[in-house]
JSON list of C-alpha atoms in Angstrom, two decimals:
[
{"chain": "J", "resi": 23, "resn": "LEU", "atom": "CA", "xyz": [5.27, 18.31, -15.36]},
{"chain": "J", "resi": 24, "resn": "ASP", "atom": "CA", "xyz": [8.78, 16.93, -15.70]},
{"chain": "J", "resi": 25, "resn": "ASP", "atom": "CA", "xyz": [9.88, 15.35, -18.96]},
{"chain": "J", "resi": 26, "resn": "ASP", "atom": "CA", "xyz": [12.65, 13.04, -17.80]},
{"chain": "J", "resi": 27, "resn": "PHE", "atom": "CA", "xyz": [10.62, 11.43, -15.04]},
{"chain": "J", "resi": 28, "resn": "GLU", "atom": "CA", "xyz": [10.53, 7.66, -15.42]},
{"chain": "J", "resi": 29, "resn": "LYS", "atom": "CA", "xyz": [9.88, 5.01, -12.77]},
{"chain": "J", "resi": 30, "resn": "ASP", "atom": "CA", "xyz": [9.34, 1.44, -13.85]},
{"chain": "J", "resi": 31, "resn": "GLU", "atom": "CA", "xyz": [8.32, 0.06, -10.45]},
{"chain": "J", "resi": 32, "resn": "LEU", "atom": "CA", "xyz": [4.81, 0.18, -9.07]},
{"chain": "L", "resi": 19, "resn": "MET", "atom": "CA", "xyz": [11.40, -8.05, -14.33]},
{"chain": "L", "resi": 20, "resn": "ASN", "atom": "CA", "xyz": [12.51, -10.58, -11.75]},
{"chain": "L", "resi": 21, "resn": "ILE", "atom": "CA", "xyz": [10.39, -13.19, -10.01]},
{"chain": "L", "resi": 22, "resn": "PHE", "atom": "CA", "xyz": [10.17, -11.27, -6.71]},
{"chain": "L", "resi": 23, "resn": "ARG", "atom": "CA", "xyz": [8.87, -8.14, -8.40]},
{"chain": "L", "resi": 24, "resn": "GLY", "atom": "CA", "xyz": [6.37, -10.16, -10.44]},
{"chain": "L", "resi": 25, "resn": "ILE", "atom": "CA", "xyz": [4.92, -12.03, -7.45]},
{"chain": "L", "resi": 26, "resn": "ALA", "atom": "CA", "xyz": [4.95, -8.82, -5.41]},
{"chain": "L", "resi": 27, "resn": "ASP", "atom": "CA", "xyz": [2.86, -6.94, -7.94]},
{"chain": "L", "resi": 28, "resn": "PHE", "atom": "CA", "xyz": [0.32, -9.75, -8.11]},
{"chain": "L", "resi": 29, "resn": "SER", "atom": "CA", "xyz": [0.27, -10.05, -4.34]},
{"chain": "L", "resi": 30, "resn": "HIS", "atom": "CA", "xyz": [-0.50, -6.33, -4.22]},
{"chain": "L", "resi": 31, "resn": "LEU", "atom": "CA", "xyz": [-3.24, -6.81, -6.77]},
{"chain": "L", "resi": 32, "resn": "ALA", "atom": "CA", "xyz": [-4.62, -9.77, -4.80]},
{"chain": "L", "resi": 33, "resn": "ALA", "atom": "CA", "xyz": [-4.76, -7.65, -1.64]},
{"chain": "L", "resi": 34, "resn": "ILE", "atom": "CA", "xyz": [-6.72, -4.91, -3.40]},
{"chain": "L", "resi": 35, "resn": "ILE", "atom": "CA", "xyz": [-9.14, -7.39, -5.00]},
{"chain": "L", "resi": 36, "resn": "ILE", "atom": "CA", "xyz": [-9.62, -9.34, -1.74]},
{"chain": "L", "resi": 37, "resn": "LEU", "atom": "CA", "xyz": [-10.65, -6.16, 0.04]},
{"chain": "L", "resi": 38, "resn": "LEU", "atom": "CA", "xyz": [-13.01, -4.99, -2.71]},
{"chain": "L", "resi": 39, "resn": "HIS", "atom": "CA", "xyz": [-14.55, -8.44, -2.96]},
{"chain": "L", "resi": 40, "resn": "LYS", "atom": "CA", "xyz": [-14.99, -8.76, 0.80]},
{"chain": "L", "resi": 41, "resn": "ILE", "atom": "CA", "xyz": [-16.79, -5.41, 1.05]},
{"chain": "L", "resi": 42, "resn": "TRP", "atom": "CA", "xyz": [-18.94, -6.10, -2.01]},
{"chain": "L", "resi": 43, "resn": "LYS", "atom": "CA", "xyz": [-19.94, -9.65, -1.00]},
{"chain": "L", "resi": 44, "resn": "SER", "atom": "CA", "xyz": [-20.70, -8.85, 2.64]},
{"chain": "L", "resi": 45, "resn": "ARG", "atom": "CA", "xyz": [-22.26, -5.48, 1.70]},
{"chain": "L", "resi": 46, "resn": "SER", "atom": "CA", "xyz": [-20.29, -4.14, 4.64]},
{"chain": "L", "resi": 47, "resn": "CYS", "atom": "CA", "xyz": [-17.01, -2.41, 5.40]},
{"chain": "L", "resi": 48, "resn": "ALA", "atom": "CA", "xyz": [-17.04, -3.21, 9.12]},
{"chain": "L", "resi": 49, "resn": "GLY", "atom": "CA", "xyz": [-13.53, -3.51, 10.49]},
{"chain": "L", "resi": 50, "resn": "ILE", "atom": "CA", "xyz": [-11.98, -1.70, 7.54]},
{"chain": "L", "resi": 51, "resn": "SER", "atom": "CA", "xyz": [-10.22, 1.62, 8.05]},
{"chain": "L", "resi": 52, "resn": "GLY", "atom": "CA", "xyz": [-11.57, 4.11, 5.52]},
{"chain": "L", "resi": 53, "resn": "LYS", "atom": "CA", "xyz": [-8.70, 6.39, 6.44]},
{"chain": "L", "resi": 54, "resn": "SER", "atom": "CA", "xyz": [-6.09, 3.86, 5.32]},
{"chain": "L", "resi": 55, "resn": "GLN", "atom": "CA", "xyz": [-7.98, 3.40, 2.06]},
{"chain": "L", "resi": 56, "resn": "ILE", "atom": "CA", "xyz": [-8.08, 7.16, 1.44]},
{"chain": "L", "resi": 57, "resn": "LEU", "atom": "CA", "xyz": [-4.34, 7.30, 2.11]},
{"chain": "L", "resi": 58, "resn": "PHE", "atom": "CA", "xyz": [-3.76, 4.51, -0.43]},
{"chain": "L", "resi": 59, "resn": "ALA", "atom": "CA", "xyz": [-5.89, 6.38, -2.98]},
{"chain": "L", "resi": 60, "resn": "ILE", "atom": "CA", "xyz": [-3.70, 9.45, -2.40]},
{"chain": "L", "resi": 61, "resn": "VAL", "atom": "CA", "xyz": [-0.57, 7.26, -2.68]},
{"chain": "L", "resi": 62, "resn": "PHE", "atom": "CA", "xyz": [-1.61, 5.87, -6.09]},
{"chain": "L", "resi": 63, "resn": "THR", "atom": "CA", "xyz": [-2.77, 9.22, -7.38]},
{"chain": "L", "resi": 64, "resn": "THR", "atom": "CA", "xyz": [0.42, 11.08, -6.51]},
{"chain": "L", "resi": 65, "resn": "ARG", "atom": "CA", "xyz": [2.68, 8.23, -7.65]},
{"chain": "L", "resi": 66, "resn": "TYR", "atom": "CA", "xyz": [1.08, 7.43, -10.97]},
{"chain": "L", "resi": 67, "resn": "LEU", "atom": "CA", "xyz": [0.83, 10.95, -12.36]},
{"chain": "L", "resi": 68, "resn": "ASP", "atom": "CA", "xyz": [3.50, 9.75, -14.79]},
{"chain": "L", "resi": 69, "resn": "LEU", "atom": "CA", "xyz": [0.70, 7.98, -16.62]},
{"chain": "L", "resi": 70, "resn": "LEU", "atom": "CA", "xyz": [0.18, 11.40, -18.18]},
{"chain": "L", "resi": 71, "resn": "THR", "atom": "CA", "xyz": [3.81, 12.01, -19.11]},
{"chain": "L", "resi": 72, "resn": "SER", "atom": "CA", "xyz": [5.54, 8.74, -19.97]},
{"chain": "L", "resi": 73, "resn": "PHE", "atom": "CA", "xyz": [4.78, 5.28, -21.26]},
{"chain": "L", "resi": 74, "resn": "ILE", "atom": "CA", "xyz": [6.93, 2.50, -19.79]},
{"chain": "L", "resi": 75, "resn": "SER", "atom": "CA", "xyz": [5.11, -0.67, -20.83]},
{"chain": "L", "resi": 76, "resn": "LEU", "atom": "CA", "xyz": [1.63, -2.03, -21.32]},
{"chain": "L", "resi": 77, "resn": "TYR", "atom": "CA", "xyz": [2.07, -4.00, -18.09]},
{"chain": "L", "resi": 78, "resn": "ASN", "atom": "CA", "xyz": [3.11, -0.89, -16.18]},
{"chain": "L", "resi": 79, "resn": "THR", "atom": "CA", "xyz": [0.25, 1.23, -17.48]},
{"chain": "L", "resi": 80, "resn": "SER", "atom": "CA", "xyz": [-2.39, -1.48, -16.96]},
{"chain": "L", "resi": 81, "resn": "MET", "atom": "CA", "xyz": [-1.36, -2.20, -13.38]},
{"chain": "L", "resi": 82, "resn": "LYS", "atom": "CA", "xyz": [-1.30, 1.49, -12.51]},
{"chain": "L", "resi": 83, "resn": "VAL", "atom": "CA", "xyz": [-4.76, 2.02, -13.96]},
{"chain": "L", "resi": 84, "resn": "ILE", "atom": "CA", "xyz": [-6.12, -1.06, -12.16]},
{"chain": "L", "resi": 85, "resn": "TYR", "atom": "CA", "xyz": [-4.57, -0.06, -8.81]},
{"chain": "L", "resi": 86, "resn": "ILE", "atom": "CA", "xyz": [-5.92, 3.48, -9.03]},
{"chain": "L", "resi": 87, "resn": "SER", "atom": "CA", "xyz": [-9.42, 2.43, -10.14]},
{"chain": "L", "resi": 88, "resn": "CYS", "atom": "CA", "xyz": [-9.76, -0.29, -7.49]},
{"chain": "L", "resi": 89, "resn": "SER", "atom": "CA", "xyz": [-8.49, 2.07, -4.84]},
{"chain": "L", "resi": 90, "resn": "TYR", "atom": "CA", "xyz": [-11.10, 4.72, -5.68]},
{"chain": "L", "resi": 91, "resn": "ALA", "atom": "CA", "xyz": [-13.79, 2.04, -5.92]},
{"chain": "L", "resi": 92, "resn": "THR", "atom": "CA", "xyz": [-12.90, 0.88, -2.40]},
{"chain": "L", "resi": 93, "resn": "VAL", "atom": "CA", "xyz": [-13.11, 4.42, -1.02]},
{"chain": "L", "resi": 94, "resn": "TYR", "atom": "CA", "xyz": [-16.44, 4.87, -2.79]},
{"chain": "L", "resi": 95, "resn": "LEU", "atom": "CA", "xyz": [-17.85, 1.67, -1.27]},
{"chain": "L", "resi": 96, "resn": "ILE", "atom": "CA", "xyz": [-16.73, 2.63, 2.22]},
{"chain": "L", "resi": 97, "resn": "TYR", "atom": "CA", "xyz": [-17.79, 6.28, 2.27]},
{"chain": "L", "resi": 98, "resn": "MET", "atom": "CA", "xyz": [-20.78, 6.24, -0.09]},
{"chain": "L", "resi": 99, "resn": "LYS", "atom": "CA", "xyz": [-22.43, 2.95, -0.91]},
{"chain": "L", "resi": 100, "resn": "PHE", "atom": "CA", "xyz": [-21.92, 1.11, 2.38]},
{"chain": "L", "resi": 101, "resn": "ARG", "atom": "CA", "xyz": [-21.41, 4.17, 4.53]},
{"chain": "L", "resi": 102, "resn": "ALA", "atom": "CA", "xyz": [-23.94, 2.89, 7.11]},
{"chain": "L", "resi": 103, "resn": "THR", "atom": "CA", "xyz": [-21.64, -0.05, 7.91]},
{"chain": "L", "resi": 104, "resn": "TYR", "atom": "CA", "xyz": [-18.51, 2.07, 8.26]},
{"chain": "L", "resi": 105, "resn": "ASP", "atom": "CA", "xyz": [-17.14, 1.89, 11.78]},
{"chain": "L", "resi": 106, "resn": "GLY", "atom": "CA", "xyz": [-16.01, 5.52, 12.07]},
{"chain": "L", "resi": 107, "resn": "ASN", "atom": "CA", "xyz": [-15.78, 5.53, 15.86]},
{"chain": "L", "resi": 108, "resn": "HIS", "atom": "CA", "xyz": [-13.01, 2.94, 15.80]},
{"chain": "L", "resi": 109, "resn": "ASP", "atom": "CA", "xyz": [-11.28, 4.54, 12.81]},
{"chain": "L", "resi": 110, "resn": "SER", "atom": "CA", "xyz": [-9.90, 7.34, 14.93]},
{"chain": "L", "resi": 111, "resn": "PHE", "atom": "CA", "xyz": [-6.26, 7.53, 13.85]},
{"chain": "L", "resi": 112, "resn": "ARG", "atom": "CA", "xyz": [-5.23, 11.15, 13.26]},
{"chain": "L", "resi": 113, "resn": "VAL", "atom": "CA", "xyz": [-4.03, 11.03, 9.65]},
{"chain": "L", "resi": 114, "resn": "GLU", "atom": "CA", "xyz": [-2.73, 14.59, 9.71]},
{"chain": "L", "resi": 115, "resn": "PHE", "atom": "CA", "xyz": [0.04, 13.28, 11.96]},
{"chain": "L", "resi": 116, "resn": "LEU", "atom": "CA", "xyz": [1.14, 11.14, 9.01]},
{"chain": "L", "resi": 117, "resn": "VAL", "atom": "CA", "xyz": [0.40, 13.34, 6.01]},
{"chain": "L", "resi": 118, "resn": "VAL", "atom": "CA", "xyz": [1.99, 16.56, 7.28]},
{"chain": "L", "resi": 119, "resn": "PRO", "atom": "CA", "xyz": [5.38, 15.13, 8.36]},
{"chain": "L", "resi": 120, "resn": "VAL", "atom": "CA", "xyz": [5.51, 12.92, 5.28]},
{"chain": "L", "resi": 121, "resn": "GLY", "atom": "CA", "xyz": [4.83, 15.94, 3.06]},
{"chain": "L", "resi": 122, "resn": "GLY", "atom": "CA", "xyz": [7.59, 17.88, 4.77]},
{"chain": "L", "resi": 123, "resn": "LEU", "atom": "CA", "xyz": [10.01, 14.99, 4.44]},
{"chain": "L", "resi": 124, "resn": "ALA", "atom": "CA", "xyz": [9.24, 14.62, 0.73]},
{"chain": "L", "resi": 125, "resn": "VAL", "atom": "CA", "xyz": [10.09, 18.29, 0.14]},
{"chain": "L", "resi": 126, "resn": "LEU", "atom": "CA", "xyz": [13.32, 17.96, 2.14]},
{"chain": "L", "resi": 127, "resn": "ILE", "atom": "CA", "xyz": [14.60, 14.54, 1.05]},
{"chain": "L", "resi": 128, "resn": "ASN", "atom": "CA", "xyz": [14.06, 13.68, -2.63]},
{"chain": "L", "resi": 129, "resn": "HIS", "atom": "CA", "xyz": [16.05, 12.77, -5.73]},
{"chain": "L", "resi": 130, "resn": "ASP", "atom": "CA", "xyz": [15.24, 15.98, -7.56]},
{"chain": "L", "resi": 131, "resn": "PHE", "atom": "CA", "xyz": [13.43, 19.16, -6.57]},
{"chain": "L", "resi": 132, "resn": "ALA", "atom": "CA", "xyz": [10.76, 18.85, -9.25]},
{"chain": "L", "resi": 133, "resn": "LEU", "atom": "CA", "xyz": [7.00, 18.61, -8.87]},
{"chain": "L", "resi": 134, "resn": "LEU", "atom": "CA", "xyz": [6.52, 15.07, -10.17]},
{"chain": "L", "resi": 135, "resn": "GLU", "atom": "CA", "xyz": [9.56, 13.78, -8.29]},
{"chain": "L", "resi": 136, "resn": "ILE", "atom": "CA", "xyz": [8.41, 15.34, -5.01]},
{"chain": "L", "resi": 137, "resn": "LEU", "atom": "CA", "xyz": [4.92, 13.90, -5.43]},
{"chain": "L", "resi": 138, "resn": "TRP", "atom": "CA", "xyz": [6.43, 10.49, -6.22]},
{"chain": "L", "resi": 139, "resn": "THR", "atom": "CA", "xyz": [8.61, 10.74, -3.10]},
{"chain": "L", "resi": 140, "resn": "PHE", "atom": "CA", "xyz": [5.59, 11.82, -1.04]},
{"chain": "L", "resi": 141, "resn": "SER", "atom": "CA", "xyz": [3.70, 8.75, -2.27]},
{"chain": "L", "resi": 142, "resn": "ILE", "atom": "CA", "xyz": [6.57, 6.42, -1.35]},
{"chain": "L", "resi": 143, "resn": "TYR", "atom": "CA", "xyz": [6.84, 7.88, 2.18]},
{"chain": "L", "resi": 144, "resn": "LEU", "atom": "CA", "xyz": [3.07, 7.94, 2.63]},
{"chain": "L", "resi": 145, "resn": "GLU", "atom": "CA", "xyz": [2.64, 4.35, 1.46]},
{"chain": "L", "resi": 146, "resn": "SER", "atom": "CA", "xyz": [5.11, 3.18, 4.08]},
{"chain": "L", "resi": 147, "resn": "VAL", "atom": "CA", "xyz": [2.80, 4.38, 6.87]},
{"chain": "L", "resi": 148, "resn": "ALA", "atom": "CA", "xyz": [-0.63, 4.32, 5.18]},
{"chain": "L", "resi": 149, "resn": "ILE", "atom": "CA", "xyz": [-1.61, 1.03, 6.83]},
{"chain": "L", "resi": 150, "resn": "LEU", "atom": "CA", "xyz": [-1.22, 2.48, 10.35]},
{"chain": "L", "resi": 151, "resn": "PRO", "atom": "CA", "xyz": [-4.89, 3.61, 10.68]},
{"chain": "L", "resi": 152, "resn": "GLN", "atom": "CA", "xyz": [-5.94, 0.04, 9.80]},
{"chain": "L", "resi": 153, "resn": "LEU", "atom": "CA", "xyz": [-3.53, -1.55, 12.28]},
{"chain": "L", "resi": 154, "resn": "PHE", "atom": "CA", "xyz": [-4.60, 1.02, 14.88]},
{"chain": "L", "resi": 155, "resn": "MET", "atom": "CA", "xyz": [-8.23, 0.10, 14.31]},
{"chain": "L", "resi": 156, "resn": "ILE", "atom": "CA", "xyz": [-7.48, -3.61, 14.82]},
{"chain": "L", "resi": 157, "resn": "SER", "atom": "CA", "xyz": [-5.55, -2.89, 17.99]},
{"chain": "L", "resi": 158, "resn": "LYS", "atom": "CA", "xyz": [-8.47, -0.79, 19.23]},
{"chain": "L", "resi": 159, "resn": "THR", "atom": "CA", "xyz": [-11.19, -3.35, 18.56]},
{"chain": "L", "resi": 160, "resn": "GLY", "atom": "CA", "xyz": [-8.84, -6.21, 19.45]},
{"chain": "L", "resi": 161, "resn": "GLU", "atom": "CA", "xyz": [-9.89, -8.35, 16.50]},
{"chain": "L", "resi": 162, "resn": "ALA", "atom": "CA", "xyz": [-10.02, -8.69, 12.75]},
{"chain": "L", "resi": 163, "resn": "GLU", "atom": "CA", "xyz": [-12.07, -10.80, 10.39]},
{"chain": "L", "resi": 164, "resn": "THR", "atom": "CA", "xyz": [-10.02, -13.56, 8.80]},
{"chain": "L", "resi": 165, "resn": "ILE", "atom": "CA", "xyz": [-10.56, -12.15, 5.31]},
{"chain": "L", "resi": 166, "resn": "THR", "atom": "CA", "xyz": [-9.19, -8.80, 6.51]},
{"chain": "L", "resi": 167, "resn": "THR", "atom": "CA", "xyz": [-6.07, -10.57, 7.74]},
{"chain": "L", "resi": 168, "resn": "HIS", "atom": "CA", "xyz": [-5.62, -12.20, 4.30]},
{"chain": "L", "resi": 169, "resn": "TYR", "atom": "CA", "xyz": [-5.79, -8.71, 2.81]},
{"chain": "L", "resi": 170, "resn": "LEU", "atom": "CA", "xyz": [-3.15, -7.43, 5.22]},
{"chain": "L", "resi": 171, "resn": "PHE", "atom": "CA", "xyz": [-0.94, -10.45, 4.62]},
{"chain": "L", "resi": 172, "resn": "CYS", "atom": "CA", "xyz": [-0.96, -9.94, 0.83]},
{"chain": "L", "resi": 173, "resn": "LEU", "atom": "CA", "xyz": [-0.24, -6.26, 1.30]},
{"chain": "L", "resi": 174, "resn": "GLY", "atom": "CA", "xyz": [2.67, -6.94, 3.64]},
{"chain": "L", "resi": 175, "resn": "LEU", "atom": "CA", "xyz": [4.00, -9.73, 1.44]},
{"chain": "L", "resi": 176, "resn": "TYR", "atom": "CA", "xyz": [4.05, -7.35, -1.53]},
{"chain": "L", "resi": 177, "resn": "ARG", "atom": "CA", "xyz": [6.40, -4.94, 0.21]},
{"chain": "L", "resi": 178, "resn": "ALA", "atom": "CA", "xyz": [8.56, -7.68, 1.69]},
{"chain": "L", "resi": 179, "resn": "LEU", "atom": "CA", "xyz": [9.02, -9.14, -1.82]},
{"chain": "L", "resi": 180, "resn": "TYR", "atom": "CA", "xyz": [9.97, -5.71, -3.16]},
{"chain": "L", "resi": 181, "resn": "LEU", "atom": "CA", "xyz": [12.90, -5.80, -0.74]},
{"chain": "L", "resi": 182, "resn": "PHE", "atom": "CA", "xyz": [14.13, -9.01, -2.42]},
{"chain": "L", "resi": 183, "resn": "ASN", "atom": "CA", "xyz": [13.46, -7.37, -5.79]},
{"chain": "L", "resi": 184, "resn": "TRP", "atom": "CA", "xyz": [15.76, -4.50, -4.83]},
{"chain": "L", "resi": 185, "resn": "ILE", "atom": "CA", "xyz": [18.50, -6.86, -3.62]},
{"chain": "L", "resi": 186, "resn": "TRP", "atom": "CA", "xyz": [18.21, -8.68, -6.95]},
{"chain": "L", "resi": 187, "resn": "ARG", "atom": "CA", "xyz": [18.30, -5.48, -8.95]},
{"chain": "L", "resi": 188, "resn": "PHE", "atom": "CA", "xyz": [21.28, -4.19, -7.00]},
{"chain": "L", "resi": 189, "resn": "TYR", "atom": "CA", "xyz": [23.31, -7.34, -7.74]},
{"chain": "L", "resi": 190, "resn": "PHE", "atom": "CA", "xyz": [22.26, -7.91, -11.32]},
{"chain": "L", "resi": 191, "resn": "GLU", "atom": "CA", "xyz": [21.52, -4.43, -12.61]},
{"chain": "L", "resi": 192, "resn": "GLY", "atom": "CA", "xyz": [23.48, -2.19, -10.24]},
{"chain": "L", "resi": 193, "resn": "PHE", "atom": "CA", "xyz": [20.20, -0.41, -9.64]},
{"chain": "L", "resi": 194, "resn": "PHE", "atom": "CA", "xyz": [19.14, 0.96, -6.30]},
{"chain": "L", "resi": 195, "resn": "ASP", "atom": "CA", "xyz": [16.82, 3.68, -5.11]},
{"chain": "L", "resi": 196, "resn": "MET", "atom": "CA", "xyz": [17.61, 4.66, -1.54]},
{"chain": "L", "resi": 197, "resn": "ILE", "atom": "CA", "xyz": [14.30, 6.44, -0.93]},
{"chain": "L", "resi": 198, "resn": "ALA", "atom": "CA", "xyz": [12.26, 3.44, -2.03]},
{"chain": "L", "resi": 199, "resn": "ILE", "atom": "CA", "xyz": [14.48, 1.01, -0.10]},
{"chain": "L", "resi": 200, "resn": "VAL", "atom": "CA", "xyz": [14.38, 2.86, 3.24]},
{"chain": "L", "resi": 201, "resn": "ALA", "atom": "CA", "xyz": [10.62, 3.48, 2.98]},
{"chain": "L", "resi": 202, "resn": "GLY", "atom": "CA", "xyz": [10.09, -0.13, 1.92]},
{"chain": "L", "resi": 203, "resn": "LEU", "atom": "CA", "xyz": [12.03, -1.34, 4.94]},
{"chain": "L", "resi": 204, "resn": "VAL", "atom": "CA", "xyz": [9.94, 0.83, 7.27]},
{"chain": "L", "resi": 205, "resn": "GLN", "atom": "CA", "xyz": [6.76, -0.41, 5.63]},
{"chain": "L", "resi": 206, "resn": "THR", "atom": "CA", "xyz": [7.76, -4.06, 5.93]},
{"chain": "L", "resi": 207, "resn": "VAL", "atom": "CA", "xyz": [8.79, -3.67, 9.58]},
{"chain": "L", "resi": 208, "resn": "LEU", "atom": "CA", "xyz": [5.31, -2.30, 10.39]},
{"chain": "L", "resi": 209, "resn": "TYR", "atom": "CA", "xyz": [3.86, -5.61, 9.23]},
{"chain": "L", "resi": 210, "resn": "CYS", "atom": "CA", "xyz": [6.20, -7.86, 11.25]},
{"chain": "L", "resi": 211, "resn": "ASP", "atom": "CA", "xyz": [4.01, -7.98, 14.34]},
{"chain": "L", "resi": 212, "resn": "PHE", "atom": "CA", "xyz": [1.02, -8.75, 12.16]},
{"chain": "L", "resi": 213, "resn": "PHE", "atom": "CA", "xyz": [2.90, -11.47, 10.21]},
{"chain": "L", "resi": 214, "resn": "TYR", "atom": "CA", "xyz": [3.65, -13.18, 13.51]},
{"chain": "L", "resi": 215, "resn": "LEU", "atom": "CA", "xyz": [-0.02, -13.19, 14.52]},
{"chain": "L", "resi": 216, "resn": "TYR", "atom": "CA", "xyz": [-1.05, -14.30, 11.04]},
{"chain": "L", "resi": 217, "resn": "VAL", "atom": "CA", "xyz": [1.26, -17.32, 11.07]},
{"chain": "L", "resi": 218, "resn": "THR", "atom": "CA", "xyz": [0.62, -18.33, 14.70]},
{"chain": "L", "resi": 219, "resn": "LYS", "atom": "CA", "xyz": [-3.14, -17.79, 14.67]},
{"chain": "L", "resi": 220, "resn": "VAL", "atom": "CA", "xyz": [-4.86, -17.30, 11.33]},
{"chain": "L", "resi": 221, "resn": "LEU", "atom": "CA", "xyz": [-2.96, -20.04, 9.47]},
{"chain": "L", "resi": 222, "resn": "LYS", "atom": "CA", "xyz": [-3.89, -22.43, 12.29]},
{"chain": "L", "resi": 223, "resn": "GLY", "atom": "CA", "xyz": [-7.54, -21.71, 11.73]},
{"chain": "L", "resi": 224, "resn": "LYS", "atom": "CA", "xyz": [-8.06, -19.30, 14.59]},
{"chain": "L", "resi": 225, "resn": "LYS", "atom": "CA", "xyz": [-9.54, -15.83, 14.40]},
{"chain": "L", "resi": 226, "resn": "LEU", "atom": "CA", "xyz": [-7.15, -12.98, 14.92]},
{"chain": "L", "resi": 227, "resn": "SER", "atom": "CA", "xyz": [-7.93, -11.51, 18.29]},
{"chain": "L", "resi": 228, "resn": "LEU", "atom": "CA", "xyz": [-5.63, -9.60, 20.57]},
{"chain": "L", "resi": 229, "resn": "PRO", "atom": "CA", "xyz": [-5.43, -10.05, 24.33]},
{"chain": "L", "resi": 230, "resn": "ALA", "atom": "CA", "xyz": [-7.49, -7.38, 26.10]}
]
């Protein structure tokens, strides 16, 4: 899995 | 978080709870598309895989866990517990016509060719059309229970409010995500016809029924 993956929305 | 995003998330939560509650109280899933609910379960599963890789906030994690759990609970009620009441004959939308093209599109158009990103993109595209089996079912039977229309209204409102959230975020944070915005627009447009019927009929106390 990717490390830099970040999404704050749902 | 801005006000639109906040209300949107709770509207989404309300929709999910309304549906679960309706099925549980009436001991029946008549009029509900199991296919749409399976698609939503797939949407949440593929989108929230980041629960395993990153922590954003307690709010973010809690909502994701609640959405996923409720979604699986709904599918369980429809296909296991209250299976006898499931109206499979009217739930005849061919979901492969949604899932296959959406999968292809997610591989072709994404922010980054990485597993998690492609699955996230797939979930965004799939969510935009996941309600189609439900709308198809209503158009086929020509009617919907009032509680089902409240569910659909909350679900549509959630995505419409996300559009305002994105406008807000673009102006005040310089943030925008083209994939989410385009898919969100498509999703909201699919609800427009329903919104019209909801306002002109359901809010005036009438049952939602379509002309034969």
